Short mmCIF file of C-alpha atoms in Angstrom, two decimals:
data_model
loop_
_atom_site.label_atom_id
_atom_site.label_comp_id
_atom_site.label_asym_id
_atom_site.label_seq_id
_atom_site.Cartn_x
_atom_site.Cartn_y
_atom_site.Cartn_z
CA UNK A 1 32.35 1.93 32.42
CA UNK A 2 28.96 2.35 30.86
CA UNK A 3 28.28 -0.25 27.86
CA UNK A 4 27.09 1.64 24.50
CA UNK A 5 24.07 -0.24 24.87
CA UNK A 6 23.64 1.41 28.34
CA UNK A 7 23.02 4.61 26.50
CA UNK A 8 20.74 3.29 23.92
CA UNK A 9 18.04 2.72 26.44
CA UNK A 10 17.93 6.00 27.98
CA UNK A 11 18.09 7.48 24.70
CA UNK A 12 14.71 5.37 23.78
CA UNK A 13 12.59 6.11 26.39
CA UNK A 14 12.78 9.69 26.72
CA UNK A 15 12.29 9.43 22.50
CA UNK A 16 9.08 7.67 23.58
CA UNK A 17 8.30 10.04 26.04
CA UNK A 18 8.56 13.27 23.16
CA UNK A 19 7.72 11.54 20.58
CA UNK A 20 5.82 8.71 21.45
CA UNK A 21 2.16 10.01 20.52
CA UNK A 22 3.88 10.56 17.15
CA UNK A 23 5.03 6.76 17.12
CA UNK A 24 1.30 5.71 18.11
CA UNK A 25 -0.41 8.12 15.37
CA UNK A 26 1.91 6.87 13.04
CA UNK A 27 1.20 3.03 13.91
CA UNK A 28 -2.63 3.42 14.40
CA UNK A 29 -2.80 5.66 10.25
CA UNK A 30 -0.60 2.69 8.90
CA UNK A 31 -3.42 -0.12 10.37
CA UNK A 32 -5.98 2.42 9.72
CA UNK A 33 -4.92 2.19 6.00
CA UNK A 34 -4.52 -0.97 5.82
CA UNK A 35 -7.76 -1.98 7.47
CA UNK A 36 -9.67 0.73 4.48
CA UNK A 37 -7.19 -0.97 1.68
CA UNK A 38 -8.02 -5.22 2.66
CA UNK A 39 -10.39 -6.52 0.55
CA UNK A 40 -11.16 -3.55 -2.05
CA UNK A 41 -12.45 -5.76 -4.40
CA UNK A 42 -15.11 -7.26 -1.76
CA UNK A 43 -17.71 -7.60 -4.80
CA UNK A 44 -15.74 -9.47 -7.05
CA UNK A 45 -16.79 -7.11 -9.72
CA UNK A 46 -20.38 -7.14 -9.00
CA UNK A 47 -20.65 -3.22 -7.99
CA UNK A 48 -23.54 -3.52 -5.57
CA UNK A 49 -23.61 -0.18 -4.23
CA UNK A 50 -25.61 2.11 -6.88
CA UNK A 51 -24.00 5.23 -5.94
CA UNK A 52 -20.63 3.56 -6.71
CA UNK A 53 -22.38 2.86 -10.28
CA UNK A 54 -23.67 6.43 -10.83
CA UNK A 55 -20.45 7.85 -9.73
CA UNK A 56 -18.69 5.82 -12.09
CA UNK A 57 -20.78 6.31 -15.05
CA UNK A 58 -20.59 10.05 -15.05
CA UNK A 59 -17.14 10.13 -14.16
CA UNK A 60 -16.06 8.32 -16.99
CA UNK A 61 -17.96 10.75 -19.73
CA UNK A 62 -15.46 13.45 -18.44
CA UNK A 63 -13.19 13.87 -21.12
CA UNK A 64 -10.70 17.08 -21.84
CA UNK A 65 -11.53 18.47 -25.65
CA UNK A 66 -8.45 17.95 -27.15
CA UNK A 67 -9.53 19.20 -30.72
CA UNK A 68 -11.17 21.97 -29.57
CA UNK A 69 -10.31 24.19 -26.66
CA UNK A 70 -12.33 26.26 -27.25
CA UNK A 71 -15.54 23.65 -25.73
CA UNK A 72 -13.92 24.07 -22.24
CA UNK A 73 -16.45 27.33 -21.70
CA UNK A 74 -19.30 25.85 -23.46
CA UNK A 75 -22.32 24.03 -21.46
CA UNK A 76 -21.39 20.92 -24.03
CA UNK A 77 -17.91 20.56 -22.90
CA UNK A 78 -16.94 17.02 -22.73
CA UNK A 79 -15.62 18.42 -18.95
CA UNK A 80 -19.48 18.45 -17.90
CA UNK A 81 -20.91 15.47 -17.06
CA UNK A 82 -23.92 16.89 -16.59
CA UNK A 83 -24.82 15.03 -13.15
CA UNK A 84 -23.84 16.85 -10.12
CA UNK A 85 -25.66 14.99 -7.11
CA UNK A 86 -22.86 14.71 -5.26
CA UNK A 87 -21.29 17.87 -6.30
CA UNK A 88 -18.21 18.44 -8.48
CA UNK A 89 -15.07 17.65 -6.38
CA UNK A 90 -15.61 13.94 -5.67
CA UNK A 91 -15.91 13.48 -9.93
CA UNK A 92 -13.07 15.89 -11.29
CA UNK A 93 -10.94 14.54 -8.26
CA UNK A 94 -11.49 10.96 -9.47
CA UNK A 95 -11.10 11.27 -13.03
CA UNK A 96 -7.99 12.82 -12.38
CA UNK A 97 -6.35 10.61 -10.07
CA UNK A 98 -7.42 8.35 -12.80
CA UNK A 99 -5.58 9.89 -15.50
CA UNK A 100 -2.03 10.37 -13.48
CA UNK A 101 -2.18 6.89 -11.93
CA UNK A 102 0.83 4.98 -12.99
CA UNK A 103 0.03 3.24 -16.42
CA UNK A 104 0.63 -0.39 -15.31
CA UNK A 105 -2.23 -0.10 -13.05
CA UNK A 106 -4.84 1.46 -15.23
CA UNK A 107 -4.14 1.96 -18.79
CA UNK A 108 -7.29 2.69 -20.53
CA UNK A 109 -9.41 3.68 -17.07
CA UNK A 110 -11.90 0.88 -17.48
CA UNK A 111 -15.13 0.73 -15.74
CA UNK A 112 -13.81 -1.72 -12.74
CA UNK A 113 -10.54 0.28 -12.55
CA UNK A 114 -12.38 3.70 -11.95
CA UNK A 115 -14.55 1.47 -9.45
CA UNK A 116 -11.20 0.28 -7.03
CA UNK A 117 -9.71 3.80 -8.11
CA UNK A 118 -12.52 5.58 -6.24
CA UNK A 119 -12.63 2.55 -3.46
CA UNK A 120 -9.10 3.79 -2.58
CA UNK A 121 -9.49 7.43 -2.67
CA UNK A 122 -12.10 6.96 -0.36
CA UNK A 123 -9.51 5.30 2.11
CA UNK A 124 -7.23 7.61 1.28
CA UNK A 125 -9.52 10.28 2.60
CA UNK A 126 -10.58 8.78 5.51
CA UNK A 127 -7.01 8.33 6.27
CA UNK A 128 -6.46 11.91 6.27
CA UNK A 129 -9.94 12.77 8.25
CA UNK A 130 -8.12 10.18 10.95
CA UNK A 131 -4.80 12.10 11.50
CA UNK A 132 -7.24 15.86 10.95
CA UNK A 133 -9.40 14.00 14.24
CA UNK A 134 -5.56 13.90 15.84
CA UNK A 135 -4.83 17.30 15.31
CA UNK A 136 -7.95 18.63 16.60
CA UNK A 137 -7.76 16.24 19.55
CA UNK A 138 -4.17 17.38 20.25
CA UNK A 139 -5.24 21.02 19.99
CA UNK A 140 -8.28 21.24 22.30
CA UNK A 141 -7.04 19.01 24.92
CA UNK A 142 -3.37 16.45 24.45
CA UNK A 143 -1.34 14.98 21.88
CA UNK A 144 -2.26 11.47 23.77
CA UNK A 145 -6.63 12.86 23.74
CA UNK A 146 -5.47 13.48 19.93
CA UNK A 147 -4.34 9.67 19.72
CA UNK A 148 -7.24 8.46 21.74
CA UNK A 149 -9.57 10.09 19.40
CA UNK A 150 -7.85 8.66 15.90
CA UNK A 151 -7.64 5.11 17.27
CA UNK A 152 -11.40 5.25 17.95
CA UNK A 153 -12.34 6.68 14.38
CA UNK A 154 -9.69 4.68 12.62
CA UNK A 155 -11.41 1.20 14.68
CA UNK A 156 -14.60 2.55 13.80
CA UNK A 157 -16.70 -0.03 11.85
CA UNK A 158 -18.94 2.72 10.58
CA UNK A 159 -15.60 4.29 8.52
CA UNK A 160 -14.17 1.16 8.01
CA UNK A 161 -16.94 0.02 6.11
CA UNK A 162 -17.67 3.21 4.01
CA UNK A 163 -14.18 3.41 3.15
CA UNK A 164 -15.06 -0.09 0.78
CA UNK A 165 -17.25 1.77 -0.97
CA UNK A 166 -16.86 4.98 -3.59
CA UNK A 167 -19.45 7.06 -1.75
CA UNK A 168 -19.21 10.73 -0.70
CA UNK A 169 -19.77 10.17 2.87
CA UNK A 170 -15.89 9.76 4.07
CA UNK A 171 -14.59 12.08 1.64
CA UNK A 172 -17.30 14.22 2.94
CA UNK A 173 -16.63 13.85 6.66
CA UNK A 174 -13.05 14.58 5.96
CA UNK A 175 -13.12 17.73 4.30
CA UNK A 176 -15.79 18.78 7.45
CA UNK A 177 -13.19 17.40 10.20
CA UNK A 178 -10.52 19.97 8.11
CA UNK A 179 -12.79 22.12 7.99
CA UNK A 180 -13.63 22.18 11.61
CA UNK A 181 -9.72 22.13 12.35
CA UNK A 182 -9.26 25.10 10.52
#
């Protein structure tokens, strides 16, 4: 008579064998994250990088008009910060994850919360452009090629490193890795 634990190992291996490139994807974007997440704050405040400080700066004088609606169509809209060097999305998208981040974390949006704000976003992003290097991996060739390929970007010091800072590279090679995919 076959023990219930008999089953149970059966049952695992051919899981692993279906599933297990999901198992390894999922394991290598969780270490990926964390990895991009460790040691935000690497400055201590002293916001080294001056594209961080630009991006900041400008991002902070968006503001929605809330006495006049009227100023959202006009060239002096407090929604134009008048400095598009990087373009528009990686501004608009961090002043709005700053306004809907839970209030305990950022209540008024100051200057070193917009900072580890955009830090994490940048994570975030690379993150994504890590499991978008999967699907395109698992596409052209296997879902284990697709796994190869993440684990290299997500150990990639080159990413890793960027990902510490609020700069428009990741966020830029992730929307071209979609892109791509797509």
């Amino acid at each position: 008579m076959a023990t219930p634990a008999g089953g149970l190992l059966p049952k695992a291996v051919n899981f692993l064998k279906e599933k297990g490139h999901l198992v390894a994807l999922l394991a290598i974007t969780a270490l990926a994250l964390y990895l991009r997440l460790y040691g935000i704050d690497w400055d201590q405040g002293g916001h080294f990088h001056p594209d961080e400080r630009a991006i900041v700066d400008f991002t902070r004088k968006i503001a929605f008009p809330t006495d006049d609606p009227s100023l959202l169509f006009d060239k002096e809209s407090p929604l134009n910060p008048k400095w598009f060097n990087y373009g528009s999305l990686p501004l608009y998208l961090l002043r709005f994850v700053s306004y809907i981040a839970p209030p305990q974390w950022f209540h008024e949006a100051t200057y070193d919360q917009v900072f580890l704000t955009g830090r994490a976003l940048s994570a975030v992003f690379d993150v994504i452009g890590i499991v978008v290097i999967y699907l395109i991996g698992a596409k052209l060739f296997s879902k284990w090629a697709g796994v190869l390929a993440s684990f290299l970007i997500a150990f990639s010091v080159l990413h890793i490193g960027y990902s510490h800072f609020l700069a428009t590279d990741i966020m830029l090679a992730a929307l071209l890795v979609a892109t791509f995919y797509f």
